[in-house]
């Protein structure tokens, strides 16, 4: 299948593209920055460019992984998020509909599910961790990134209804390698390890989920899936997770505190939200390979951590801007 992969030079694209090729697909990459799997340099916001790519390359399906992301809020005006994340998605959907495509994969984000109240968590008076699955509504995004991704999801839904095109919306948890841009209380690897309890997955698992969604889309029609490492908790522990998360963790992983202590790490004192990816396992047959148990196993055996951490990471688009500037 000839696939258009947007965001082909990015962190996910550079892992996803070779997997698609290995699965027998021909990948046409579209990205504002050059990359090993990027065939066309440009933005999805350029309607004429998108239309030309579809005609010139005979595109048969789309994986739309390109976007402006939350860290870009400090670099771009709100209009740029609307142009890329909303108009760009519309451009792709309309081109796919005209081409008669039967599937479209959209990379979304769990970030759009987090309201200011959920983000405040215990500090805001919450007594229970928010247990978040695909039925959580209404979403109340707290920034322009979340607002535009939610709008793009709704465009996907409209095009499924209007054209019968199967669309898989994949709300991914955190998988980027850079430092957290809001929380610096703990080291980067410590923060990422903690997030495998409730809100993180590896880029490799993210890529694999896209391949499964591409294969399963025609069978499912329209679906939204949360992608995150399976949490080791149950919903009836939501109150205890806010009150005393280390005690809940200790019941599941008795040696976690000791393993963390060897690294000088700290377990989270409170967990204010848990993403539930069980729908993806149930309907897609997909489950992340790397979870918190895998992180502890690496610590226990003094092996390399099973996730990427790179405090120097800069997106290809930002590197290109810096070089051209």
PDB file of C-alpha atoms in Angstrom:
ATOM      1  CA  UNK A   1       0.000   0.000   0.000  1.00  0.00           C
ATOM      2  CA  UNK A   2       1.288   3.474  -0.861  1.00  0.00           C
ATOM      3  CA  UNK A   3       1.023   5.413   2.383  1.00  0.00           C
ATOM      4  CA  UNK A   4       1.328   9.105   3.026  1.00  0.00           C
ATOM      5  CA  UNK A   5       3.024   9.535   6.398  1.00  0.00           C
ATOM      6  CA  UNK A   6       2.960  13.082   7.730  1.00  0.00           C
ATOM      7  CA  UNK A   7       5.498  14.033  10.366  1.00  0.00           C
ATOM      8  CA  UNK A   8       7.908  11.570   8.749  1.00  0.00           C
ATOM      9  CA  UNK A   9      11.021  13.364  10.023  1.00  0.00           C
ATOM     10  CA  UNK A  10       9.782  13.610  13.615  1.00  0.00           C
ATOM     11  CA  UNK A  11      10.392  11.461  16.668  1.00  0.00           C
ATOM     12  CA  UNK A  12       7.513   9.096  15.899  1.00  0.00           C
ATOM     13  CA  UNK A  13       7.882   9.247  12.117  1.00  0.00           C
ATOM     14  CA  UNK A  14      11.490   8.114  12.111  1.00  0.00           C
ATOM     15  CA  UNK A  15      10.520   5.002  14.085  1.00  0.00           C
ATOM     16  CA  UNK A  16       7.206   4.347  12.353  1.00  0.00           C
ATOM     17  CA  UNK A  17       8.428   4.708   8.748  1.00  0.00           C
ATOM     18  CA  UNK A  18      10.904   1.781   8.770  1.00  0.00           C
ATOM     19  CA  UNK A  19       8.284  -0.425  10.430  1.00  0.00           C
ATOM     20  CA  UNK A  20       5.830   0.401   7.655  1.00  0.00           C
ATOM     21  CA  UNK A  21       8.458  -0.411   5.019  1.00  0.00           C
ATOM     22  CA  UNK A  22       9.268  -3.700   6.738  1.00  0.00           C
ATOM     23  CA  UNK A  23       5.545  -4.529   6.639  1.00  0.00           C
ATOM     24  CA  UNK A  24       5.601  -4.158   2.852  1.00  0.00           C
ATOM     25  CA  UNK A  25       4.232  -0.635   2.448  1.00  0.00           C
ATOM     26  CA  UNK A  26       5.631   2.127   0.267  1.00  0.00           C
ATOM     27  CA  UNK A  27       6.059   5.231   2.412  1.00  0.00           C
ATOM     28  CA  UNK A  28       5.810   8.750   1.053  1.00  0.00           C
ATOM     29  CA  UNK A  29       6.873  11.040   3.867  1.00  0.00           C
ATOM     30  CA  UNK A  30       5.659  14.643   4.158  1.00  0.00           C
ATOM     31  CA  UNK A  31       7.317  16.946   6.672  1.00  0.00           C
ATOM     32  CA  UNK A  32       8.449  20.586   6.928  1.00  0.00           C
ATOM     33  CA  UNK A  33      11.971  19.321   7.718  1.00  0.00           C
ATOM     34  CA  UNK A  34      14.168  16.892   5.779  1.00  0.00           C
ATOM     35  CA  UNK A  35      14.618  13.357   7.043  1.00  0.00           C
ATOM     36  CA  UNK A  36      15.599   9.866   5.973  1.00  0.00           C
ATOM     37  CA  UNK A  37      12.004   8.915   5.134  1.00  0.00           C
ATOM     38  CA  UNK A  38      10.751  12.325   3.964  1.00  0.00           C
ATOM     39  CA  UNK A  39      10.013  12.473   0.241  1.00  0.00           C
ATOM     40  CA  UNK A  40       8.259  15.852   0.204  1.00  0.00           C
ATOM     41  CA  UNK A  41       9.275  18.931   2.181  1.00  0.00           C
ATOM     42  CA  UNK A  42       6.300  21.066   3.136  1.00  0.00           C
ATOM     43  CA  UNK A  43       3.340  21.554   5.419  1.00  0.00           C
ATOM     44  CA  UNK A  44      -0.037  19.833   5.514  1.00  0.00           C
ATOM     45  CA  UNK A  45      -1.462  23.355   5.790  1.00  0.00           C
ATOM     46  CA  UNK A  46      -0.556  23.887   2.106  1.00  0.00           C
ATOM     47  CA  UNK A  47      -3.657  22.607   0.310  1.00  0.00           C
ATOM     48  CA  UNK A  48      -2.125  22.667  -3.169  1.00  0.00           C
ATOM     49  CA  UNK A  49       0.885  20.693  -1.944  1.00  0.00           C
ATOM     50  CA  UNK A  50      -1.282  18.037  -0.305  1.00  0.00           C
ATOM     51  CA  UNK A  51      -3.375  17.656  -3.450  1.00  0.00           C
ATOM     52  CA  UNK A  52      -0.259  17.356  -5.616  1.00  0.00           C
ATOM     53  CA  UNK A  53       1.250  14.676  -3.364  1.00  0.00           C
ATOM     54  CA  UNK A  54      -1.900  12.571  -3.631  1.00  0.00           C
ATOM     55  CA  UNK A  55      -1.893  12.798  -7.440  1.00  0.00           C
ATOM     56  CA  UNK A  56       1.857  12.445  -8.041  1.00  0.00           C
ATOM     57  CA  UNK A  57       2.318   9.474  -5.698  1.00  0.00           C
ATOM     58  CA  UNK A  58      -1.008   7.659  -6.012  1.00  0.00           C
ATOM     59  CA  UNK A  59      -1.590   7.731  -2.266  1.00  0.00           C
ATOM     60  CA  UNK A  60      -3.803   4.863  -1.035  1.00  0.00           C
ATOM     61  CA  UNK A  61      -4.002   5.611   2.714  1.00  0.00           C
ATOM     62  CA  UNK A  62      -2.870   8.235   5.226  1.00  0.00           C
ATOM     63  CA  UNK A  63      -1.189   8.094   8.609  1.00  0.00           C
ATOM     64  CA  UNK A  64      -1.388  11.655   9.873  1.00  0.00           C
ATOM     65  CA  UNK A  65       1.244  11.886  12.607  1.00  0.00           C
ATOM     66  CA  UNK A  66       2.434  15.423  11.876  1.00  0.00           C
ATOM     67  CA  UNK A  67       1.382  18.336  14.090  1.00  0.00           C
ATOM     68  CA  UNK A  68       2.455  21.270  16.154  1.00  0.00           C
ATOM     69  CA  UNK A  69       2.815  19.970  19.709  1.00  0.00           C
ATOM     70  CA  UNK A  70       2.487  21.327  23.215  1.00  0.00           C
ATOM     71  CA  UNK A  71       6.145  22.534  23.474  1.00  0.00           C
ATOM     72  CA  UNK A  72       5.532  24.514  20.275  1.00  0.00           C
ATOM     73  CA  UNK A  73       3.162  26.823  22.150  1.00  0.00           C
ATOM     74  CA  UNK A  74       6.197  28.847  23.205  1.00  0.00           C
ATOM     75  CA  UNK A  75       7.390  29.108  19.591  1.00  0.00           C
ATOM     76  CA  UNK A  76       4.308  29.625  17.424  1.00  0.00           C
ATOM     77  CA  UNK A  77       1.165  31.793  17.542  1.00  0.00           C
ATOM     78  CA  UNK A  78      -2.263  30.230  18.013  1.00  0.00           C
ATOM     79  CA  UNK A  79      -3.047  30.715  14.329  1.00  0.00           C
ATOM     80  CA  UNK A  80      -0.197  28.380  13.376  1.00  0.00           C
ATOM     81  CA  UNK A  81      -1.785  25.609  15.471  1.00  0.00           C
ATOM     82  CA  UNK A  82      -5.094  26.159  13.671  1.00  0.00           C
ATOM     83  CA  UNK A  83      -3.388  26.177  10.263  1.00  0.00           C
ATOM     84  CA  UNK A  84      -1.400  22.978  10.843  1.00  0.00           C
ATOM     85  CA  UNK A  85      -3.485  20.923  13.266  1.00  0.00           C
ATOM     86  CA  UNK A  86      -6.974  21.794  12.043  1.00  0.00           C
ATOM     87  CA  UNK A  87      -6.749  23.033   8.445  1.00  0.00           C
ATOM     88  CA  UNK A  88      -3.951  20.575   7.697  1.00  0.00           C
ATOM     89  CA  UNK A  89      -6.054  17.671   8.931  1.00  0.00           C
ATOM     90  CA  UNK A  90      -9.015  18.890   6.871  1.00  0.00           C
ATOM     91  CA  UNK A  91      -6.814  19.100   3.768  1.00  0.00           C
ATOM     92  CA  UNK A  92      -5.739  15.482   4.208  1.00  0.00           C
ATOM     93  CA  UNK A  93      -9.224  14.177   4.975  1.00  0.00           C
ATOM     94  CA  UNK A  94     -10.744  15.872   1.942  1.00  0.00           C
ATOM     95  CA  UNK A  95      -7.977  14.592  -0.326  1.00  0.00           C
ATOM     96  CA  UNK A  96      -8.398  11.078   1.086  1.00  0.00           C
ATOM     97  CA  UNK A  97     -12.171  11.226   0.572  1.00  0.00           C
ATOM     98  CA  UNK A  98     -11.767  12.336  -3.048  1.00  0.00           C
ATOM     99  CA  UNK A  99      -9.332   9.481  -3.613  1.00  0.00           C
ATOM    100  CA  UNK A 100     -11.842   6.988  -2.207  1.00  0.00           C
ATOM    101  CA  UNK A 101      -9.650   5.830   0.656  1.00  0.00           C
ATOM    102  CA  UNK A 102     -11.002   3.207   3.031  1.00  0.00           C
ATOM    103  CA  UNK A 103      -8.794   4.107   6.032  1.00  0.00           C
ATOM    104  CA  UNK A 104      -7.186   7.096   7.740  1.00  0.00           C
ATOM    105  CA  UNK A 105      -5.058   6.975  10.894  1.00  0.00           C
ATOM    106  CA  UNK A 106      -4.905  10.122  13.012  1.00  0.00           C
ATOM    107  CA  UNK A 107      -2.352  10.595  15.780  1.00  0.00           C
ATOM    108  CA  UNK A 108      -4.044  12.541  18.545  1.00  0.00           C
ATOM    109  CA  UNK A 109      -3.147  13.104  22.191  1.00  0.00           C
ATOM    110  CA  UNK A 110      -4.373  12.317  25.692  1.00  0.00           C
ATOM    111  CA  UNK A 111      -3.457  15.916  26.515  1.00  0.00           C
ATOM    112  CA  UNK A 112      -6.794  17.127  25.156  1.00  0.00           C
ATOM    113  CA  UNK A 113      -8.564  15.160  27.926  1.00  0.00           C
ATOM    114  CA  UNK A 114      -6.933  17.112  30.746  1.00  0.00           C
ATOM    115  CA  UNK A 115      -8.881  20.053  32.106  1.00  0.00           C
ATOM    116  CA  UNK A 116      -7.428  22.572  34.522  1.00  0.00           C
ATOM    117  CA  UNK A 117      -9.276  20.795  37.341  1.00  0.00           C
ATOM    118  CA  UNK A 118      -7.674  17.425  36.546  1.00  0.00           C
ATOM    119  CA  UNK A 119      -4.274  19.034  36.114  1.00  0.00           C
ATOM    120  CA  UNK A 120      -4.573  20.676  39.539  1.00  0.00           C
ATOM    121  CA  UNK A 121      -5.149  17.237  41.075  1.00  0.00           C
ATOM    122  CA  UNK A 122      -4.525  17.041  44.795  1.00  0.00           C
ATOM    123  CA  UNK A 123      -3.453  20.695  44.921  1.00  0.00           C
ATOM    124  CA  UNK A 124      -6.889  21.602  43.602  1.00  0.00           C
ATOM    125  CA  UNK A 125      -8.672  19.538  46.212  1.00  0.00           C
ATOM    126  CA  UNK A 126      -9.200  16.327  44.225  1.00  0.00           C
ATOM    127  CA  UNK A 127      -9.655  13.296  46.475  1.00  0.00           C
ATOM    128  CA  UNK A 128      -9.603  10.713  43.700  1.00  0.00           C
ATOM    129  CA  UNK A 129      -7.358  10.192  40.712  1.00  0.00           C
ATOM    130  CA  UNK A 130      -9.193  10.787  37.447  1.00  0.00           C
ATOM    131  CA  UNK A 131      -9.646   7.428  35.720  1.00  0.00           C
ATOM    132  CA  UNK A 132      -9.578   8.357  32.041  1.00  0.00           C
ATOM    133  CA  UNK A 133     -10.892   6.188  29.248  1.00  0.00           C
ATOM    134  CA  UNK A 134     -12.466   6.992  25.894  1.00  0.00           C
ATOM    135  CA  UNK A 135     -15.847   7.711  27.514  1.00  0.00           C
ATOM    136  CA  UNK A 136     -14.455  10.662  29.488  1.00  0.00           C
ATOM    137  CA  UNK A 137     -16.477  13.708  28.435  1.00  0.00           C
ATOM    138  CA  UNK A 138     -16.743  16.452  27.715  1.00  0.00           C
ATOM    139  CA  UNK A 139     -13.058  17.095  26.985  1.00  0.00           C
ATOM    140  CA  UNK A 140     -11.984  20.522  28.179  1.00  0.00           C
ATOM    141  CA  UNK A 141      -8.538  21.143  26.664  1.00  0.00           C
ATOM    142  CA  UNK A 142      -6.480  23.649  28.597  1.00  0.00           C
ATOM    143  CA  UNK A 143      -4.361  25.070  25.748  1.00  0.00           C
ATOM    144  CA  UNK A 144      -4.381  25.734  22.002  1.00  0.00           C
ATOM    145  CA  UNK A 145      -2.661  22.417  21.306  1.00  0.00           C
ATOM    146  CA  UNK A 146      -5.441  20.410  22.926  1.00  0.00           C
ATOM    147  CA  UNK A 147      -8.173  22.574  21.404  1.00  0.00           C
ATOM    148  CA  UNK A 148      -6.862  22.069  17.871  1.00  0.00           C
ATOM    149  CA  UNK A 149      -6.319  18.330  18.291  1.00  0.00           C
ATOM    150  CA  UNK A 150      -9.875  17.938  19.572  1.00  0.00           C
ATOM    151  CA  UNK A 151     -11.169  19.922  16.600  1.00  0.00           C
ATOM    152  CA  UNK A 152      -9.173  17.684  14.262  1.00  0.00           C
ATOM    153  CA  UNK A 153     -10.696  14.599  15.904  1.00  0.00           C
ATOM    154  CA  UNK A 154     -14.162  15.963  15.185  1.00  0.00           C
ATOM    155  CA  UNK A 155     -13.244  16.534  11.546  1.00  0.00           C
ATOM    156  CA  UNK A 156     -12.198  12.887  11.400  1.00  0.00           C
ATOM    157  CA  UNK A 157     -15.568  11.857  12.820  1.00  0.00           C
ATOM    158  CA  UNK A 158     -17.435  14.020  10.293  1.00  0.00           C
ATOM    159  CA  UNK A 159     -15.545  12.510   7.374  1.00  0.00           C
ATOM    160  CA  UNK A 160     -16.256   9.002   8.561  1.00  0.00           C
ATOM    161  CA  UNK A 161     -19.960   9.815   8.689  1.00  0.00           C
ATOM    162  CA  UNK A 162     -20.015  11.629   5.365  1.00  0.00           C
ATOM    163  CA  UNK A 163     -17.828   9.260   3.338  1.00  0.00           C
ATOM    164  CA  UNK A 164     -17.767   5.950   5.195  1.00  0.00           C
ATOM    165  CA  UNK A 165     -13.989   6.166   5.497  1.00  0.00           C
ATOM    166  CA  UNK A 166     -12.650   4.154   8.411  1.00  0.00           C
ATOM    167  CA  UNK A 167     -10.781   6.458  10.808  1.00  0.00           C
ATOM    168  CA  UNK A 168      -8.735   5.418  13.826  1.00  0.00           C
ATOM    169  CA  UNK A 169      -8.044   8.235  16.296  1.00  0.00           C
ATOM    170  CA  UNK A 170      -5.060   7.298  18.459  1.00  0.00           C
ATOM    171  CA  UNK A 171      -4.789   9.388  21.611  1.00  0.00           C
ATOM    172  CA  UNK A 172      -1.211   8.775  22.608  1.00  0.00           C
ATOM    173  CA  UNK A 173       0.221   9.292  26.064  1.00  0.00           C
ATOM    174  CA  UNK A 174       3.672  10.785  26.516  1.00  0.00           C
ATOM    175  CA  UNK A 175       6.478   9.249  24.456  1.00  0.00           C
ATOM    176  CA  UNK A 176       8.796  12.114  23.528  1.00  0.00           C
ATOM    177  CA  UNK A 177      12.394  11.975  24.812  1.00  0.00           C
ATOM    178  CA  UNK A 178      13.034  15.541  25.945  1.00  0.00           C
ATOM    179  CA  UNK A 179      12.808  16.934  29.461  1.00  0.00           C
ATOM    180  CA  UNK A 180       9.420  17.768  30.897  1.00  0.00           C
ATOM    181  CA  UNK A 181       8.845  21.464  30.257  1.00  0.00           C
ATOM    182  CA  UNK A 182       6.816  21.998  33.444  1.00  0.00           C
ATOM    183  CA  UNK A 183       8.174  19.599  36.098  1.00  0.00           C
ATOM    184  CA  UNK A 184      11.846  19.746  37.041  1.00  0.00           C
ATOM    185  CA  UNK A 185      11.553  18.521  40.655  1.00  0.00           C
ATOM    186  CA  UNK A 186      12.956  15.104  39.687  1.00  0.00           C
ATOM    187  CA  UNK A 187      15.483  13.985  37.091  1.00  0.00           C
ATOM    188  CA  UNK A 188      14.204  13.352  33.590  1.00  0.00           C
ATOM    189  CA  UNK A 189      14.649   9.547  33.706  1.00  0.00           C
ATOM    190  CA  UNK A 190      12.943   9.430  37.123  1.00  0.00           C
ATOM    191  CA  UNK A 191       9.949  11.395  35.814  1.00  0.00           C
ATOM    192  CA  UNK A 192       9.634   9.181  32.748  1.00  0.00           C
ATOM    193  CA  UNK A 193       9.902   5.985  34.797  1.00  0.00           C
ATOM    194  CA  UNK A 194       7.129   7.230  37.109  1.00  0.00           C
ATOM    195  CA  UNK A 195       4.914   8.068  34.135  1.00  0.00           C
ATOM    196  CA  UNK A 196       4.835   4.403  33.082  1.00  0.00           C
ATOM    197  CA  UNK A 197       2.525   3.954  36.056  1.00  0.00           C
ATOM    198  CA  UNK A 198      -0.206   6.072  34.520  1.00  0.00           C
ATOM    199  CA  UNK A 199       0.549   8.107  31.374  1.00  0.00           C
ATOM    200  CA  UNK A 200       3.575   7.074  29.249  1.00  0.00           C
ATOM    201  CA  UNK A 201       4.538   4.589  26.556  1.00  0.00           C
ATOM    202  CA  UNK A 202       7.601   4.096  24.375  1.00  0.00           C
ATOM    203  CA  UNK A 203       7.904   5.474  20.866  1.00  0.00           C
ATOM    204  CA  UNK A 204       8.335   1.883  19.663  1.00  0.00           C
ATOM    205  CA  UNK A 205       4.997   0.852  21.177  1.00  0.00           C
ATOM    206  CA  UNK A 206       3.404   3.967  19.701  1.00  0.00           C
ATOM    207  CA  UNK A 207       4.664   3.037  16.245  1.00  0.00           C
ATOM    208  CA  UNK A 208       3.508  -0.567  16.575  1.00  0.00           C
ATOM    209  CA  UNK A 209       0.019   0.600  17.565  1.00  0.00           C
ATOM    210  CA  UNK A 210      -0.206   2.617  14.348  1.00  0.00           C
ATOM    211  CA  UNK A 211       0.567  -0.459  12.273  1.00  0.00           C
ATOM    212  CA  UNK A 212      -2.130  -2.457  14.061  1.00  0.00           C
ATOM    213  CA  UNK A 213      -4.642   0.389  13.629  1.00  0.00           C
ATOM    214  CA  UNK A 214      -3.836   0.617   9.915  1.00  0.00           C
ATOM    215  CA  UNK A 215      -4.560  -3.084   9.504  1.00  0.00           C
ATOM    216  CA  UNK A 216      -7.712  -3.149  11.638  1.00  0.00           C
ATOM    217  CA  UNK A 217      -9.335   0.140  10.530  1.00  0.00           C
ATOM    218  CA  UNK A 218     -11.642  -1.217   7.795  1.00  0.00           C
ATOM    219  CA  UNK A 219     -13.087  -3.732  10.250  1.00  0.00           C
ATOM    220  CA  UNK A 220     -13.751  -1.136  12.965  1.00  0.00           C
ATOM    221  CA  UNK A 221     -15.063   1.907  11.079  1.00  0.00           C
ATOM    222  CA  UNK A 222     -14.538   4.835  13.437  1.00  0.00           C
ATOM    223  CA  UNK A 223     -12.917   4.406  16.839  1.00  0.00           C
ATOM    224  CA  UNK A 224     -10.931   6.435  19.340  1.00  0.00           C
ATOM    225  CA  UNK A 225      -8.246   4.686  21.364  1.00  0.00           C
ATOM    226  CA  UNK A 226      -6.096   5.732  24.304  1.00  0.00           C
ATOM    227  CA  UNK A 227      -2.529   4.486  23.934  1.00  0.00           C
ATOM    228  CA  UNK A 228      -0.510   4.173  27.115  1.00  0.00           C
ATOM    229  CA  UNK A 229       1.341   1.503  29.052  1.00  0.00           C
ATOM    230  CA  UNK A 230      -1.226  -0.610  30.937  1.00  0.00           C
ATOM    231  CA  UNK A 231      -1.528   0.813  34.465  1.00  0.00           C
ATOM    232  CA  UNK A 232      -0.963  -1.606  37.357  1.00  0.00           C
ATOM    233  CA  UNK A 233      -3.905  -0.148  39.289  1.00  0.00           C
ATOM    234  CA  UNK A 234      -7.652  -0.654  39.479  1.00  0.00           C
ATOM    235  CA  UNK A 235     -10.326   2.068  39.474  1.00  0.00           C
ATOM    236  CA  UNK A 236     -11.229   1.318  43.108  1.00  0.00           C
ATOM    237  CA  UNK A 237      -7.722   2.498  44.082  1.00  0.00           C
ATOM    238  CA  UNK A 238      -8.285   6.004  42.689  1.00  0.00           C
ATOM    239  CA  UNK A 239      -8.700   7.569  46.114  1.00  0.00           C
ATOM    240  CA  UNK A 240      -5.641   5.829  47.564  1.00  0.00           C
ATOM    241  CA  UNK A 241      -3.540   6.976  44.591  1.00  0.00           C
ATOM    242  CA  UNK A 242      -4.130  10.587  45.565  1.00  0.00           C
ATOM    243  CA  UNK A 243      -3.736  10.020  49.304  1.00  0.00           C
ATOM    244  CA  UNK A 244      -0.673   7.746  49.309  1.00  0.00           C
ATOM    245  CA  UNK A 245       0.555   6.504  45.933  1.00  0.00           C
ATOM    246  CA  UNK A 246       3.741   4.810  47.278  1.00  0.00           C
ATOM    247  CA  UNK A 247       1.650   2.461  49.422  1.00  0.00           C
ATOM    248  CA  UNK A 248      -0.461   1.436  46.432  1.00  0.00           C
ATOM    249  CA  UNK A 249       2.664   0.913  44.335  1.00  0.00           C
ATOM    250  CA  UNK A 250       4.263  -1.159  47.107  1.00  0.00           C
ATOM    251  CA  UNK A 251       1.341  -3.586  47.070  1.00  0.00           C
ATOM    252  CA  UNK A 252       2.016  -4.302  43.391  1.00  0.00           C
ATOM    253  CA  UNK A 253       5.798  -3.970  43.421  1.00  0.00           C
ATOM    254  CA  UNK A 254       7.268  -4.657  46.891  1.00  0.00           C
ATOM    255  CA  UNK A 255      10.855  -3.847  45.851  1.00  0.00           C
ATOM    256  CA  UNK A 256      10.077  -0.685  43.868  1.00  0.00           C
ATOM    257  CA  UNK A 257      11.107   1.724  46.635  1.00  0.00           C
ATOM    258  CA  UNK A 258      14.414  -0.081  47.171  1.00  0.00           C
ATOM    259  CA  UNK A 259      15.198  -0.202  43.459  1.00  0.00           C
ATOM    260  CA  UNK A 260      14.420   3.500  43.175  1.00  0.00           C
ATOM    261  CA  UNK A 261      16.561   4.325  46.201  1.00  0.00           C
ATOM    262  CA  UNK A 262      19.588   2.735  44.548  1.00  0.00           C
ATOM    263  CA  UNK A 263      19.271   5.308  41.756  1.00  0.00           C
ATOM    264  CA  UNK A 264      18.455   8.183  44.066  1.00  0.00           C
ATOM    265  CA  UNK A 265      14.978   8.310  42.546  1.00  0.00           C
ATOM    266  CA  UNK A 266      11.609   9.007  44.136  1.00  0.00           C
ATOM    267  CA  UNK A 267       8.272   7.346  43.559  1.00  0.00           C
ATOM    268  CA  UNK A 268       5.325   9.703  42.992  1.00  0.00           C
ATOM    269  CA  UNK A 269       3.683  10.753  46.259  1.00  0.00           C
ATOM    270  CA  UNK A 270       0.372  11.339  44.518  1.00  0.00           C
ATOM    271  CA  UNK A 271      -1.059  10.211  41.189  1.00  0.00           C
ATOM    272  CA  UNK A 272      -3.827  12.490  39.934  1.00  0.00           C
ATOM    273  CA  UNK A 273      -4.814  10.688  36.711  1.00  0.00           C
ATOM    274  CA  UNK A 274      -4.638   7.249  35.147  1.00  0.00           C
ATOM    275  CA  UNK A 275      -5.084   6.590  31.440  1.00  0.00           C
ATOM    276  CA  UNK A 276      -6.882   3.325  30.741  1.00  0.00           C
ATOM    277  CA  UNK A 277      -5.802   1.737  27.403  1.00  0.00           C
ATOM    278  CA  UNK A 278      -7.910  -1.408  27.822  1.00  0.00           C
ATOM    279  CA  UNK A 279     -10.155  -0.555  24.846  1.00  0.00           C
ATOM    280  CA  UNK A 280      -7.170  -0.789  22.495  1.00  0.00           C
ATOM    281  CA  UNK A 281      -6.371  -4.220  23.889  1.00  0.00           C
ATOM    282  CA  UNK A 282      -9.982  -5.307  23.641  1.00  0.00           C
ATOM    283  CA  UNK A 283     -10.797  -4.048  20.106  1.00  0.00           C
ATOM    284  CA  UNK A 284      -7.416  -3.709  18.405  1.00  0.00           C
ATOM    285  CA  UNK A 285      -5.681  -6.575  20.164  1.00  0.00           C
ATOM    286  CA  UNK A 286      -2.876  -4.155  21.001  1.00  0.00           C
ATOM    287  CA  UNK A 287      -1.059  -3.925  24.334  1.00  0.00           C
ATOM    288  CA  UNK A 288       2.136  -1.980  24.977  1.00  0.00           C
ATOM    289  CA  UNK A 289       5.158  -4.229  25.459  1.00  0.00           C
ATOM    290  CA  UNK A 290       6.898  -1.842  27.867  1.00  0.00           C
ATOM    291  CA  UNK A 291       5.248  -1.078  31.206  1.00  0.00           C
ATOM    292  CA  UNK A 292       6.291  -0.126  34.729  1.00  0.00           C
ATOM    293  CA  UNK A 293       7.229  -3.735  35.496  1.00  0.00           C
ATOM    294  CA  UNK A 294       9.695  -3.613  32.582  1.00  0.00           C
ATOM    295  CA  UNK A 295      11.229  -0.440  34.019  1.00  0.00           C
ATOM    296  CA  UNK A 296      11.702  -2.119  37.404  1.00  0.00           C
ATOM    297  CA  UNK A 297      13.145  -5.209  35.738  1.00  0.00           C
ATOM    298  CA  UNK A 298      15.788  -3.055  34.065  1.00  0.00           C
ATOM    299  CA  UNK A 299      16.628  -1.435  37.410  1.00  0.00           C
ATOM    300  CA  UNK A 300      16.729  -4.812  39.153  1.00  0.00           C
ATOM    301  CA  UNK A 301      19.120  -6.288  36.580  1.00  0.00           C
ATOM    302  CA  UNK A 302      21.104  -3.074  36.093  1.00  0.00           C
ATOM    303  CA  UNK A 303      20.237  -2.982  32.394  1.00  0.00           C
ATOM    304  CA  UNK A 304      19.645  -0.064  30.100  1.00  0.00           C
ATOM    305  CA  UNK A 305      16.321   1.632  30.766  1.00  0.00           C
ATOM    306  CA  UNK A 306      13.621   0.522  28.278  1.00  0.00           C
ATOM    307  CA  UNK A 307      12.700   4.055  27.224  1.00  0.00           C
ATOM    308  CA  UNK A 308      14.415   6.987  25.552  1.00  0.00           C
ATOM    309  CA  UNK A 309      15.564  10.050  27.454  1.00  0.00           C
ATOM    310  CA  UNK A 310      17.407  12.801  25.645  1.00  0.00           C
ATOM    311  CA  UNK A 311      17.507  16.232  27.313  1.00  0.00           C
ATOM    312  CA  UNK A 312      19.218  17.644  24.232  1.00  0.00           C
ATOM    313  CA  UNK A 313      16.527  16.501  21.797  1.00  0.00           C
ATOM    314  CA  UNK A 314      15.342  19.163  19.369  1.00  0.00           C
ATOM    315  CA  UNK A 315      12.712  18.404  16.750  1.00  0.00           C
ATOM    316  CA  UNK A 316      13.895  18.386  13.123  1.00  0.00           C
ATOM    317  CA  UNK A 317      11.584  21.303  12.378  1.00  0.00           C
ATOM    318  CA  UNK A 318      13.180  23.380  15.128  1.00  0.00           C
ATOM    319  CA  UNK A 319      16.657  22.439  13.945  1.00  0.00           C
ATOM    320  CA  UNK A 320      15.741  23.513  10.432  1.00  0.00           C
ATOM    321  CA  UNK A 321      14.382  26.829  11.703  1.00  0.00           C
ATOM    322  CA  UNK A 322      17.582  27.443  13.657  1.00  0.00           C
ATOM    323  CA  UNK A 323      19.790  26.653  10.695  1.00  0.00           C
ATOM    324  CA  UNK A 324      17.790  28.842   8.327  1.00  0.00           C
ATOM    325  CA  UNK A 325      17.627  31.652  10.864  1.00  0.00           C
TER     326      UNK A 325
END
